[in-house]
Short mmCIF file of C-alpha atoms in Angstrom, two decimals:
data_model
loop_
_atom_site.label_atom_id
_atom_site.label_comp_id
_atom_site.label_asym_id
_atom_site.label_seq_id
_atom_site.Cartn_x
_atom_site.Cartn_y
_atom_site.Cartn_z
CA MET O 28 -0.25 0.18 0.04
CA THR O 29 1.92 3.28 -1.20
CA GLY O 30 0.72 6.96 0.40
CA PRO O 31 0.26 10.27 -0.99
CA THR O 32 3.34 12.00 -1.96
CA HIS O 33 2.01 15.58 -1.20
CA PRO O 34 -0.38 16.20 2.36
CA ASN O 35 -3.69 17.34 1.43
CA PRO O 36 -3.50 21.35 2.14
CA GLU O 37 -6.12 20.68 5.27
CA ASP O 38 -4.12 18.17 7.11
CA THR O 39 -1.08 21.09 7.25
CA LYS O 40 -2.90 23.52 9.82
CA ALA O 41 -0.29 24.85 12.05
CA GLU O 42 -2.04 23.09 14.63
CA LEU O 43 0.54 20.59 15.82
CA SER O 44 4.47 20.36 15.13
CA CYS O 45 5.35 17.26 13.25
CA ARG O 46 7.87 16.40 16.08
CA ALA O 47 5.18 15.17 18.05
CA ALA O 48 4.47 12.72 15.27
CA LYS O 49 8.37 11.79 14.89
CA GLY O 50 7.72 8.97 17.89
CA ILE O 51 5.48 7.46 15.98
CA ILE O 52 7.72 7.15 13.06
CA LEU O 53 10.25 5.78 15.21
CA TYR O 54 8.31 3.25 16.84
CA LEU O 55 6.74 1.88 14.14
CA ARG O 56 10.20 1.65 12.06
CA ARG O 57 12.26 0.08 14.88
CA GLU O 58 9.28 -2.28 16.30
CA HIS O 59 7.36 -3.16 13.10
CA GLY O 60 9.84 -2.48 10.40
CA PRO O 61 9.49 -0.01 6.81
CA ARG O 62 6.34 -2.16 5.43
CA VAL O 63 3.82 -1.31 8.31
CA LEU O 64 5.29 2.17 8.81
CA ASP O 65 4.24 2.68 5.14
CA GLU O 66 0.83 0.91 5.74
CA VAL O 67 -0.15 3.23 8.61
CA PHE O 68 0.93 6.35 6.66
CA ALA O 69 -1.24 5.13 3.91
CA ARG O 70 -4.21 4.12 5.73
CA ALA O 71 -3.92 7.72 7.55
CA GLU O 72 -3.75 9.21 3.81
CA LEU O 73 -0.37 11.05 5.08
CA PRO O 74 2.97 11.13 3.29
CA VAL O 75 5.93 9.80 5.40
CA GLU O 76 8.49 12.40 4.17
CA TYR O 77 6.49 15.51 5.15
CA VAL O 78 5.69 14.31 8.78
CA ASN O 79 9.26 13.41 9.18
CA GLU O 80 10.15 16.85 8.78
CA GLY O 81 10.58 18.24 12.28
CA GLY O 82 9.99 22.02 11.10
CA ASN O 83 6.57 21.11 9.57
CA TRP O 84 3.10 21.36 10.72
CA MET O 85 -0.12 18.91 10.72
CA SER O 86 -3.48 19.27 11.95
CA PHE O 87 -5.01 17.52 15.04
CA ALA O 88 -7.28 15.38 12.78
CA ALA O 89 -4.46 14.33 10.87
CA PHE O 90 -2.26 13.47 14.12
CA ASN O 91 -5.56 11.78 15.27
CA ARG O 92 -6.32 9.76 11.82
CA LEU O 93 -2.51 8.71 12.29
CA LEU O 94 -2.80 7.43 15.90
CA ASP O 95 -6.14 5.80 14.37
CA ALA O 96 -4.35 4.02 11.31
CA MET O 97 -1.49 2.69 14.09
CA VAL O 98 -3.49 0.95 16.14
CA ALA O 99 -5.62 -0.54 13.60
CA VAL O 100 -2.68 -1.62 11.49
CA THR O 101 -0.37 -2.96 14.68
CA GLY O 102 -3.64 -4.39 16.59
CA ASP O 103 -1.61 -2.78 19.89
CA PRO O 104 -3.78 -0.60 21.94
CA ASP O 105 -0.67 0.43 23.79
CA SER O 106 1.01 1.61 20.88
CA PRO O 107 0.25 5.40 20.95
CA TYR O 108 1.87 5.28 24.83
CA ARG O 109 4.88 3.30 23.54
CA ALA O 110 5.26 6.27 20.39
CA GLY O 111 5.14 8.76 23.00
CA THR O 112 7.81 7.25 24.93
CA GLN O 113 10.07 7.39 21.65
CA THR O 114 10.18 11.26 22.09
CA ALA O 115 13.11 10.63 24.30
CA ASP O 116 15.24 10.18 21.17
CA PRO O 117 17.41 13.29 19.83
CA SER O 118 15.54 13.38 16.53
CA THR O 119 12.24 14.37 17.95
CA PHE O 120 12.69 17.15 20.43
CA GLY O 121 15.81 17.73 19.96
CA PRO O 122 16.65 21.28 21.33
CA ILE O 123 14.58 20.75 24.41
CA ARG O 124 16.40 17.66 25.05
CA VAL O 125 19.79 19.55 24.58
CA MET O 126 18.77 22.13 27.02
CA GLY O 127 17.32 19.76 29.70
CA GLN O 128 20.56 17.37 29.77
CA ARG O 129 22.84 20.66 30.02
CA PHE O 130 21.38 23.15 32.30
CA LEU O 131 18.38 21.50 33.94
CA SER O 132 16.97 19.10 36.47
CA ILE O 133 14.04 17.11 35.64
CA GLN O 134 11.98 19.19 37.19
CA GLY O 135 13.38 21.89 35.62
CA VAL O 136 12.60 20.19 32.10
CA TYR O 137 8.88 19.74 32.99
CA ARG O 138 9.05 23.58 33.50
CA MET O 139 10.55 24.37 30.43
CA MET O 140 8.42 22.30 28.36
CA THR O 141 4.97 23.53 30.08
CA MET O 142 6.24 27.22 29.54
CA HIS O 143 7.20 26.25 25.63
CA SER O 144 4.46 24.29 24.70
CA HIS O 145 3.15 26.69 22.47
CA TYR O 146 6.12 26.25 19.99
CA PHE O 147 4.96 22.97 19.66
CA VAL O 148 1.20 22.83 19.95
CA LYS O 149 -1.23 25.61 19.32
CA ILE O 150 -4.75 23.95 20.17
CA CYS O 151 -4.08 23.41 23.86
CA ASP O 152 -2.44 25.17 26.63
CA TRP O 153 0.14 23.14 28.98
CA THR O 154 0.32 24.27 32.54
CA LEU O 155 2.94 23.46 35.66
CA LEU O 156 0.17 23.16 38.25
CA GLY O 157 2.61 22.65 40.84
CA TYR O 158 6.09 20.55 41.71
CA ALA O 159 7.97 18.65 44.56
CA GLN O 160 10.65 16.24 45.16
CA GLY O 161 10.57 13.63 42.60
CA HIS O 162 6.63 14.79 41.54
CA ALA O 163 5.11 17.27 39.01
CA ARG O 164 1.41 18.18 38.24
CA ILE O 165 0.82 19.40 34.93
CA GLN O 166 -2.66 20.38 33.36
CA ILE O 167 -3.66 20.60 29.62
CA ARG O 168 -6.68 22.47 28.32
CA TYR O 169 -7.86 22.55 24.90
CA HIS O 170 -9.11 25.59 23.00
CA LYS O 171 -12.70 25.52 21.27
CA GLY O 172 -13.71 23.50 18.87
CA TYR O 173 -10.49 20.65 20.03
CA SER O 174 -10.79 17.85 22.54
CA GLN O 175 -8.89 15.24 23.92
CA THR O 176 -9.11 11.58 22.50
CA ARG O 177 -8.26 8.28 23.84
CA TRP O 178 -4.68 7.52 21.85
CA ASN O 179 -3.92 11.07 21.99
CA CYS O 180 -4.20 10.79 25.50
CA ASP O 181 -2.08 8.00 25.79
CA ASN O 182 0.84 9.18 23.63
CA ILE O 183 0.90 12.36 26.18
CA ARG O 184 1.18 9.99 28.86
CA GLY O 185 4.31 8.10 26.97
CA HIS O 186 5.77 11.23 26.21
CA LEU O 187 5.54 12.52 30.02
CA SER O 188 6.79 9.05 31.14
CA SER O 189 10.23 9.68 28.65
CA ILE O 190 11.51 13.20 30.19
CA PRO O 191 13.24 11.70 32.85
CA THR O 192 15.17 9.23 30.66
CA TRP O 193 16.66 12.50 28.65
CA LEU O 194 18.64 12.93 32.06
CA ASN O 195 19.47 8.96 32.24
CA TYR O 196 16.83 8.30 34.77
CA ALA O 197 14.19 5.62 34.95
CA PRO O 198 11.09 6.37 33.04
CA ALA O 199 8.27 8.37 35.34
CA GLN O 200 5.08 7.21 36.43
CA VAL O 201 2.24 8.94 34.95
CA GLY O 202 -1.33 8.64 35.97
CA HIS O 203 -4.67 11.04 36.12
CA HIS O 204 -5.74 13.24 38.18
CA THR O 205 -8.89 14.17 36.12
CA CYS O 206 -9.33 13.44 32.43
CA ILE O 207 -11.34 14.91 29.88
CA LEU O 208 -12.49 11.84 28.63
CA HIS O 209 -14.18 11.07 31.76
CA GLY O 210 -16.44 14.21 31.91
CA ALA O 211 -13.89 16.65 33.08
CA GLU O 212 -13.11 19.87 31.16
CA VAL O 213 -9.18 19.72 31.47
CA CYS O 214 -6.91 16.99 31.82
CA ILE O 215 -4.78 16.82 34.85
CA TYR O 216 -1.44 14.37 35.02
CA ASP O 217 0.05 13.38 37.88
CA VAL O 218 4.08 12.42 37.35
CA ASP O 219 6.22 11.03 39.48
CA TRP O 220 10.02 10.11 39.10
CA ILE O 221 13.02 8.89 41.46
CA GLU O 222 14.71 12.20 41.90
CA GLU O 223 18.26 12.67 41.95
CA PRO O 224 20.39 12.63 44.98
CA SER O 225 21.38 16.11 46.17
CA HIS O 226 24.58 17.89 46.67
CA SER O 227 23.84 18.91 50.31
CA VAL O 228 23.62 14.95 51.37
CA ALA O 229 27.45 15.38 50.46
CA ILE O 230 27.85 18.37 52.37
CA PHE O 231 26.13 17.35 55.76
CA GLY O 232 28.23 13.99 55.47
CA GLY O 233 31.23 16.18 55.43
CA ILE O 234 30.08 18.34 58.56
CA GLY O 235 29.05 15.14 60.36
CA GLY O 236 33.27 13.86 59.37
CA ILE O 237 34.50 16.92 61.03
CA LEU O 238 32.06 16.74 64.08
CA LEU O 239 33.29 13.57 64.59
CA GLY O 240 36.84 14.48 64.57
CA LEU O 241 36.52 17.60 66.80
CA THR O 242 35.42 14.53 69.82
CA GLY O 243 39.08 14.17 69.47
CA PHE O 244 39.53 17.57 71.62
CA VAL O 245 36.76 16.55 74.71
CA VAL O 246 37.57 12.64 75.03
CA PRO O 247 39.83 12.01 78.18
CA ALA O 248 43.31 11.54 77.08
CA SER O 249 43.56 7.61 77.98
CA LEU O 250 41.04 7.06 75.38
CA ARG O 251 43.35 9.08 72.85
CA VAL O 252 44.80 7.06 70.42
CA ASN O 253 47.29 9.74 68.94
CA GLN O 254 46.10 13.16 69.43
CA GLY O 255 48.48 14.26 66.90
CA LEU O 256 46.80 11.65 64.13
CA TRP O 257 43.48 13.79 65.67
CA VAL O 258 44.92 17.28 64.75
CA VAL O 259 46.15 15.80 61.28
CA LEU O 260 42.59 14.14 60.46
CA THR O 261 40.73 17.58 61.88
CA ALA O 262 42.81 19.64 59.73
CA CYS O 263 42.36 17.58 56.48
CA LEU O 264 38.70 17.36 57.11
CA GLY O 265 38.05 20.91 57.74
CA VAL O 266 39.92 21.57 53.86
CA ALA O 267 37.35 18.96 52.82
CA VAL O 268 34.64 20.37 54.33
CA SER O 269 35.84 24.10 52.69
CA GLY O 270 36.34 22.54 49.15
CA LEU O 271 32.99 20.81 49.43
CA PHE O 272 31.36 24.07 50.25
CA ALA O 273 33.65 25.97 47.57
CA LEU O 274 32.62 23.35 45.02
CA HIS O 275 28.94 23.46 45.88
CA GLY O 276 29.05 27.62 45.55
CA ARG O 277 31.06 26.99 41.84
CA LEU O 278 28.14 24.41 41.13
CA ARG O 279 25.69 26.73 41.95
CA SER O 280 27.14 29.82 40.10
CA VAL O 281 27.57 27.34 37.15
CA ARG O 282 24.01 26.68 37.68
CA ARG O 283 23.22 30.25 37.97
CA GLN O 284 25.01 30.65 34.56
CA HIS O 285 23.17 27.99 32.51
CA LEU O 286 20.10 29.09 33.55
CA LEU O 287 20.77 32.51 32.03
CA GLU O 288 22.24 30.84 28.87
CA SER O 289 18.98 28.95 28.76
CA ASP O 290 16.99 31.91 29.20
CA SER O 291 18.89 33.53 26.22
CA LEU O 292 18.44 30.75 24.29
CA MET O 293 15.08 30.73 24.74
CA LYS O 294 14.59 34.34 24.16
CA ALA O 295 16.61 33.69 20.78
CA THR O 296 14.27 30.91 19.96
CA ASP O 297 11.16 32.83 20.93
CA VAL O 298 12.49 35.68 18.04
CA ASN O 299 13.25 32.85 15.53
CA GLN O 300 9.88 31.46 16.50
CA ILE O 301 7.74 34.59 15.53
CA MET O 302 9.98 35.16 12.46
CA TYR O 303 9.23 31.44 11.54
CA ASN O 304 5.33 32.17 12.09
CA GLU O 305 5.07 35.74 10.37
CA LEU O 306 7.23 33.42 7.50
CA GLN O 307 4.79 30.46 7.34
CA ASN O 308 1.56 32.90 7.35
CA LYS O 309 3.13 34.75 4.79
CA VAL O 310 3.59 31.71 2.49
CA GLU O 311 0.35 30.43 3.29
CA GLU O 312 -1.57 33.48 2.71
CA ARG O 313 0.70 33.63 -0.65
CA THR O 314 0.00 29.90 -1.72
CA LYS O 315 -3.95 30.61 -0.94
CA GLU O 316 -3.84 33.54 -3.45
CA LEU O 317 -1.80 31.31 -5.95
CA ARG O 318 -4.18 28.64 -5.85
CA GLU O 319 -7.50 31.21 -5.88
CA ALA O 320 -5.70 32.91 -9.15
CA LEU O 321 -4.74 29.49 -10.77
CA ALA O 322 -8.37 28.41 -9.87
CA GLU O 323 -9.86 31.27 -11.40
CA LEU O 324 -7.50 31.37 -14.76
CA GLU O 325 -8.51 28.02 -14.97
CA ALA O 326 -12.41 28.68 -15.12
CA SER O 327 -11.90 32.00 -17.29
CA ARG O 328 -9.87 29.72 -19.68
CA ALA O 329 -12.50 27.25 -19.77
CA GLU O 330 -14.96 29.89 -20.27
CA ALA O 331 -13.14 31.57 -22.97
CA LEU O 332 -12.87 28.13 -24.92
CA VAL O 333 -16.81 27.67 -24.55
CA ARG O 334 -17.50 31.28 -26.10
CA GLU O 335 -14.85 30.59 -28.66
CA ARG O 336 -16.16 27.50 -29.54
CA ASP O 337 -19.93 28.51 -29.46
CA ALA O 338 -19.17 31.56 -31.25
CA ALA O 339 -17.43 28.99 -34.30
CA ILE O 340 -20.57 26.69 -34.33
CA GLY O 341 -22.62 29.71 -33.89
CA VAL O 342 -21.41 31.20 -37.15
CA LEU O 343 -21.56 27.61 -38.67
CA ALA O 344 -25.08 27.51 -37.53
CA SER O 345 -26.00 30.78 -39.01
CA GLY O 346 -25.09 29.71 -42.26
CA MET O 347 -26.37 26.54 -42.52
CA ALA O 348 -29.87 27.51 -41.26
CA HIS O 349 -29.81 30.46 -43.91
CA ASP O 350 -28.71 28.03 -46.79
CA MET O 351 -31.35 25.54 -45.74
CA ASN O 352 -34.03 28.12 -45.16
CA SER O 353 -34.60 28.60 -49.26
CA PRO O 354 -34.63 24.79 -50.22
CA LEU O 355 -37.23 24.27 -47.25
CA ASN O 356 -39.44 26.69 -48.46
CA ALA O 357 -39.08 25.21 -51.68
CA ILE O 358 -40.37 22.12 -50.41
CA THR O 359 -42.82 23.48 -48.39
CA LEU O 360 -44.60 25.27 -51.29
CA THR O 361 -44.29 21.75 -53.58
CA PHE O 362 -45.83 20.18 -50.58
CA GLN O 363 -48.67 22.81 -50.39
CA ALA O 364 -49.32 22.63 -54.47
CA LEU O 365 -49.42 18.80 -54.67
CA ASP O 366 -51.63 18.76 -51.56
CA GLU O 367 -54.04 21.12 -53.62
CA ASP O 368 -53.57 19.23 -57.11
CA LEU O 369 -53.80 15.59 -55.87
CA PRO O 370 -57.29 14.02 -56.15
CA PRO O 371 -58.39 12.87 -52.35
CA ASP O 372 -58.33 9.14 -53.78
CA SER O 373 -54.92 9.41 -54.98
CA PRO O 374 -52.26 6.82 -54.11
CA SER O 375 -49.53 9.32 -53.58
CA ARG O 376 -51.49 11.45 -50.81
CA PRO O 377 -50.74 8.94 -48.06
CA LEU O 378 -47.05 10.14 -48.47
CA LEU O 379 -47.72 13.50 -47.88
CA SER O 380 -48.07 13.60 -44.40
CA PRO O 381 -44.72 11.77 -43.45
CA ALA O 382 -42.94 14.42 -45.78
CA LYS O 383 -44.56 17.21 -44.27
CA ARG O 384 -43.64 16.06 -40.53
CA ALA O 385 -40.01 15.40 -41.74
CA VAL O 386 -40.07 19.09 -43.30
CA GLN O 387 -41.54 20.50 -39.95
CA ARG O 388 -38.67 18.96 -37.88
CA CYS O 389 -35.70 20.37 -40.92
CA LYS O 390 -37.19 23.95 -39.96
CA ARG O 391 -37.45 23.47 -36.04
CA LEU O 392 -33.98 22.12 -36.59
CA VAL O 393 -32.93 25.69 -38.79
CA ALA O 394 -35.04 27.45 -35.80
CA ASP O 395 -32.94 25.96 -33.29
CA LEU O 396 -29.76 26.67 -35.07
CA LEU O 397 -30.71 30.15 -35.49
CA ALA O 398 -31.60 30.47 -31.90
CA PHE O 399 -28.06 29.07 -31.11
CA SER O 400 -25.96 32.26 -33.43
CA ARG O 401 -28.67 34.99 -32.41
CA GLU O 402 -27.69 37.72 -30.24
CA PRO O 403 -30.37 39.58 -28.10
CA ARG O 404 -32.13 41.87 -29.45
CA MET O 405 -35.19 43.27 -27.40
CA VAL O 406 -33.90 43.74 -24.23
CA ASP O 407 -36.07 45.82 -21.66
CA ALA O 408 -37.34 45.38 -17.97
CA ALA O 409 -38.99 42.16 -17.42
CA ASN O 410 -40.41 40.36 -14.80
CA LEU O 411 -39.21 36.93 -14.69
CA GLU O 412 -42.24 35.57 -12.58
CA ASP O 413 -44.47 36.66 -15.56
CA VAL O 414 -42.41 35.38 -17.94
CA ALA O 415 -42.19 31.99 -15.84
CA ARG O 416 -46.05 31.81 -15.47
CA ARG O 417 -46.41 32.49 -19.56
CA CYS O 418 -43.81 29.57 -20.32
CA LEU O 419 -45.96 27.17 -17.77
CA GLU O 420 -49.19 27.70 -19.47
CA LEU O 421 -47.66 27.37 -23.00
CA PHE O 422 -46.17 23.99 -21.66
CA GLU O 423 -49.30 23.05 -20.14
CA ALA O 424 -51.19 23.33 -23.22
CA ASP O 425 -49.45 20.97 -25.08
CA SER O 426 -47.87 18.72 -22.44
CA ALA O 427 -49.35 14.97 -21.93
CA PRO O 428 -52.05 15.00 -19.03
CA ALA O 429 -49.95 12.33 -16.91
CA ILE O 430 -47.54 15.25 -16.18
CA ARG O 431 -48.49 17.28 -12.86
CA THR O 432 -46.90 20.55 -12.49
CA THR O 433 -46.63 23.14 -9.42
CA PHE O 434 -45.04 26.99 -9.91
CA GLU O 435 -43.63 28.05 -6.22
CA VAL O 436 -42.68 31.83 -5.86
CA ILE O 437 -40.28 32.61 -2.80
CA GLY O 438 -39.19 36.55 -2.15
CA GLU O 439 -40.07 39.48 -3.75
CA HIS O 440 -40.52 40.67 -7.16
CA ALA O 441 -37.59 41.47 -9.27
CA GLN O 442 -37.28 43.49 -12.44
CA LEU O 443 -34.56 42.25 -14.97
CA LYS O 444 -33.12 43.93 -18.55
CA LEU O 445 -33.01 40.63 -20.61
CA ASP O 446 -34.49 39.41 -23.98
CA LYS O 447 -38.05 38.11 -23.10
CA ALA O 448 -38.18 35.78 -25.80
CA GLN O 449 -34.75 34.47 -25.72
CA LEU O 450 -35.64 33.62 -22.09
CA GLN O 451 -39.10 32.19 -22.71
CA GLN O 452 -37.32 29.63 -25.44
CA ALA O 453 -34.76 28.74 -22.87
CA ILE O 454 -37.41 28.06 -19.90
CA LEU O 455 -39.56 26.26 -22.51
CA ASN O 456 -36.67 24.01 -23.75
CA LEU O 457 -35.99 23.19 -19.89
CA LEU O 458 -39.67 22.16 -19.20
CA ASP O 459 -39.60 20.02 -22.65
CA ASN O 460 -36.51 18.24 -21.46
CA ALA O 461 -38.01 17.35 -18.20
CA ALA O 462 -41.13 16.32 -19.92
CA ASP O 463 -39.22 14.04 -22.23
CA ALA O 464 -37.11 12.51 -19.42
CA MET O 465 -40.00 11.67 -17.32
CA GLN O 466 -41.25 10.02 -21.28
CA GLY O 467 -44.82 11.88 -20.48
CA LYS O 468 -45.61 11.05 -16.77
CA GLY O 469 -44.37 12.59 -13.26
CA SER O 470 -44.06 15.83 -11.58
CA ILE O 471 -42.47 19.11 -12.73
CA CYS O 472 -41.92 22.18 -10.32
CA LEU O 473 -41.16 25.83 -11.48
CA ARG O 474 -39.81 27.72 -8.35
CA LEU O 475 -38.56 31.49 -8.66
CA ARG O 476 -36.52 32.23 -5.76
CA THR O 477 -35.38 36.13 -5.24
CA GLY O 478 -32.39 36.70 -2.79
CA ALA O 479 -30.23 39.58 -1.91
CA ARG O 480 -27.78 39.24 -4.69
CA ASP O 481 -29.38 37.09 -7.32
CA VAL O 482 -32.76 35.70 -8.45
CA VAL O 483 -33.10 32.11 -9.37
CA LEU O 484 -35.60 30.11 -11.30
CA GLU O 485 -35.41 26.34 -10.91
CA VAL O 486 -37.38 23.36 -13.15
CA GLU O 487 -37.34 20.30 -10.89
CA ASP O 488 -38.41 17.16 -12.03
CA ASP O 489 -38.85 13.44 -10.20
CA GLY O 490 -37.52 11.76 -13.19
CA PRO O 491 -34.39 9.09 -13.77
CA GLY O 492 -31.72 11.75 -13.34
CA MET O 493 -28.43 11.64 -14.59
CA SER O 494 -25.07 9.91 -14.48
CA LYS O 495 -21.89 12.10 -13.70
CA GLU O 496 -20.81 11.52 -17.32
CA VAL O 497 -24.12 12.63 -19.10
CA GLN O 498 -23.97 15.62 -16.60
CA SER O 499 -20.46 16.39 -18.10
CA GLN O 500 -21.65 16.75 -21.68
CA ILE O 501 -25.19 17.64 -21.74
CA PHE O 502 -24.72 21.52 -22.31
CA GLU O 503 -22.41 20.32 -25.43
CA PRO O 504 -24.06 21.26 -29.05
CA PHE O 505 -25.36 17.95 -30.81
CA PHE O 506 -24.73 16.10 -27.47
CA THR O 507 -28.08 13.87 -27.17
CA THR O 508 -29.24 10.67 -25.04
CA LYS O 509 -32.67 10.49 -27.22
CA LYS O 510 -33.15 8.54 -30.09
CA THR O 511 -34.82 11.76 -31.58
CA GLY O 512 -33.01 14.70 -30.75
CA HIS O 513 -30.41 16.63 -32.27
CA GLY O 514 -28.81 17.52 -29.20
CA LEU O 515 -29.11 21.30 -29.37
CA GLY O 516 -32.17 22.09 -26.69
CA LEU O 517 -29.90 22.31 -23.70
CA ALA O 518 -26.81 23.96 -25.37
CA ILE O 519 -29.40 27.03 -26.55
CA THR O 520 -30.67 27.16 -23.20
CA ARG O 521 -26.91 27.77 -21.63
CA ARG O 522 -26.06 30.09 -24.65
CA LEU O 523 -29.52 32.30 -24.54
CA VAL O 524 -29.31 32.17 -20.50
CA SER O 525 -25.47 33.14 -20.76
CA ARG O 526 -26.05 35.76 -23.30
CA ASN O 527 -28.91 37.85 -20.92
CA GLY O 528 -26.18 37.93 -18.27
CA GLY O 529 -27.09 34.59 -16.46
CA GLN O 530 -25.87 31.12 -15.75
CA VAL O 531 -27.29 27.71 -15.80
CA GLU O 532 -26.96 25.09 -13.14
CA LEU O 533 -27.45 21.43 -12.77
CA GLU O 534 -28.22 19.18 -9.89
CA SER O 535 -28.80 15.45 -10.56
CA ALA O 536 -28.43 12.17 -9.97
CA PRO O 537 -29.35 8.60 -11.08
CA GLY O 538 -32.78 7.71 -9.33
CA ALA O 539 -33.21 11.28 -7.64
CA GLY O 540 -34.54 13.76 -10.45
CA THR O 541 -32.98 16.55 -11.89
CA THR O 542 -33.13 20.28 -11.25
CA PHE O 543 -31.43 23.32 -13.53
CA ARG O 544 -31.27 26.39 -11.90
CA LEU O 545 -31.18 29.95 -14.24
CA ARG O 546 -29.27 32.08 -11.93
CA PHE O 547 -29.43 36.01 -12.95
CA PRO O 548 -27.64 38.70 -10.52
CA LEU O 549 -30.18 41.48 -9.66
CA PRO O 550 -29.37 44.79 -11.24
CA ASN O 551 -27.97 46.47 -8.22
CA THR O 552 -25.35 43.65 -7.36
CA LEU O 553 -24.43 43.79 -11.26
CA GLU O 554 -23.95 47.61 -11.17
CA THR O 555 -21.78 47.15 -7.83
CA THR O 556 -19.52 44.39 -9.38
CA ASN O 557 -19.16 46.33 -12.50
CA ASN O 558 -18.09 49.74 -10.59
CA ARG O 559 -15.80 47.48 -8.44
CA ASP O 560 -14.42 45.87 -11.51
CA ARG O 561 -13.41 49.13 -13.26
CA ALA O 562 -12.05 50.56 -9.96
#
């Protein structure tokens, strides 16, 4: 199973540093091998290379999807915890680990981790509620819209458990004080570990040795083994004690210096993080703008190609229509003459009716070709409701009795500037198309909606619907699924609506009927848009 080579943009939100997921990669690679690693990431639909780069970010949803995939593929419900313990590896949280090893105690690492958690996670706040010798209590509060999950909770426990191993001590024991999964508002973890010995133990031991040496001056002389030896030992112990105190002072001084260096380093890290965030935001903004520009360019290019193609077909259609009109008129006149001259009982008379119907079909084709090529002529203010009602009346007069029609009006009346004759032809084409699709039996709803920015006329039927393949070609000139159609009806509809400033939308599915929407911008909206474009 092969995963994606590039992440989904939704999975790259700056919510969680990919360093948090590197433990998963290390665990899977070490415990289960590269094949399982690839299978887990393929199941989670994430590229390994992207997540393995610590400077990248991922969404919390993608991280949880990765944890779910790991449990499903490995079959191990403890795998999120085990993966969390891998954060002790230098390749995960390397900078914090280096500072912790060189400058801090275990308590200091937990303190630094909670103070600077925002460098690695943006969806929750970490707080150190308190700490004592060998113990710390850490709270995690998630931001609005995010919450704890079971596997993420186990992964955090594994991470907290691994902190003492950074300083070569045994892993900590991590328990829950409260948990969101059990109904609490926050997750609070109790962390316990075996603390390192304090320098004060050695100091007190030295002081004890000195006190023991001083007893040589208070015991009776008869019990003294060698007074000179006691003096020497006391002197040596005094030197040792002074050396211990001096060493302790130097250690405290070095520790203070290291803490200062640590603060300076963290401040520098703060500046770098701010610069990185600003750069990342700019990159995301530019990437978004580029994607929008490319989408607009593709849409403009597609529209331009459609306009060029329709224009070429329009020129051809206009020429063909004019060239065909004269012969058709001559044939029609000939049939009229034959109809008048032939006797009623002539054996040739039955042949006239099919011939006349064929001529009428040719005339309708010529009319459609002319409609496809004609520009709007009678542009005037029109009430779309009146036009729609008139179309419905004309359709009902010729439609099959088994077809039921309804008309719904939602919103106020709207006046549009358009060619009423062309719009009427477009609506009638849609009504005829719906009737043909339902094979003369079913329901058609004509619905008019007026919104704040546009007015929409819907033609909805309960016919068999269309497949995606048919929908992709339905507006192409001369494409048809009918045995007797010529494939110009819907192409003409889209062209007429487009030339009158509107657009045609299609919604359909096999077995779920079809809805065509004619969408026209309201005049004030159009004027505002044009002014903005000119500006």
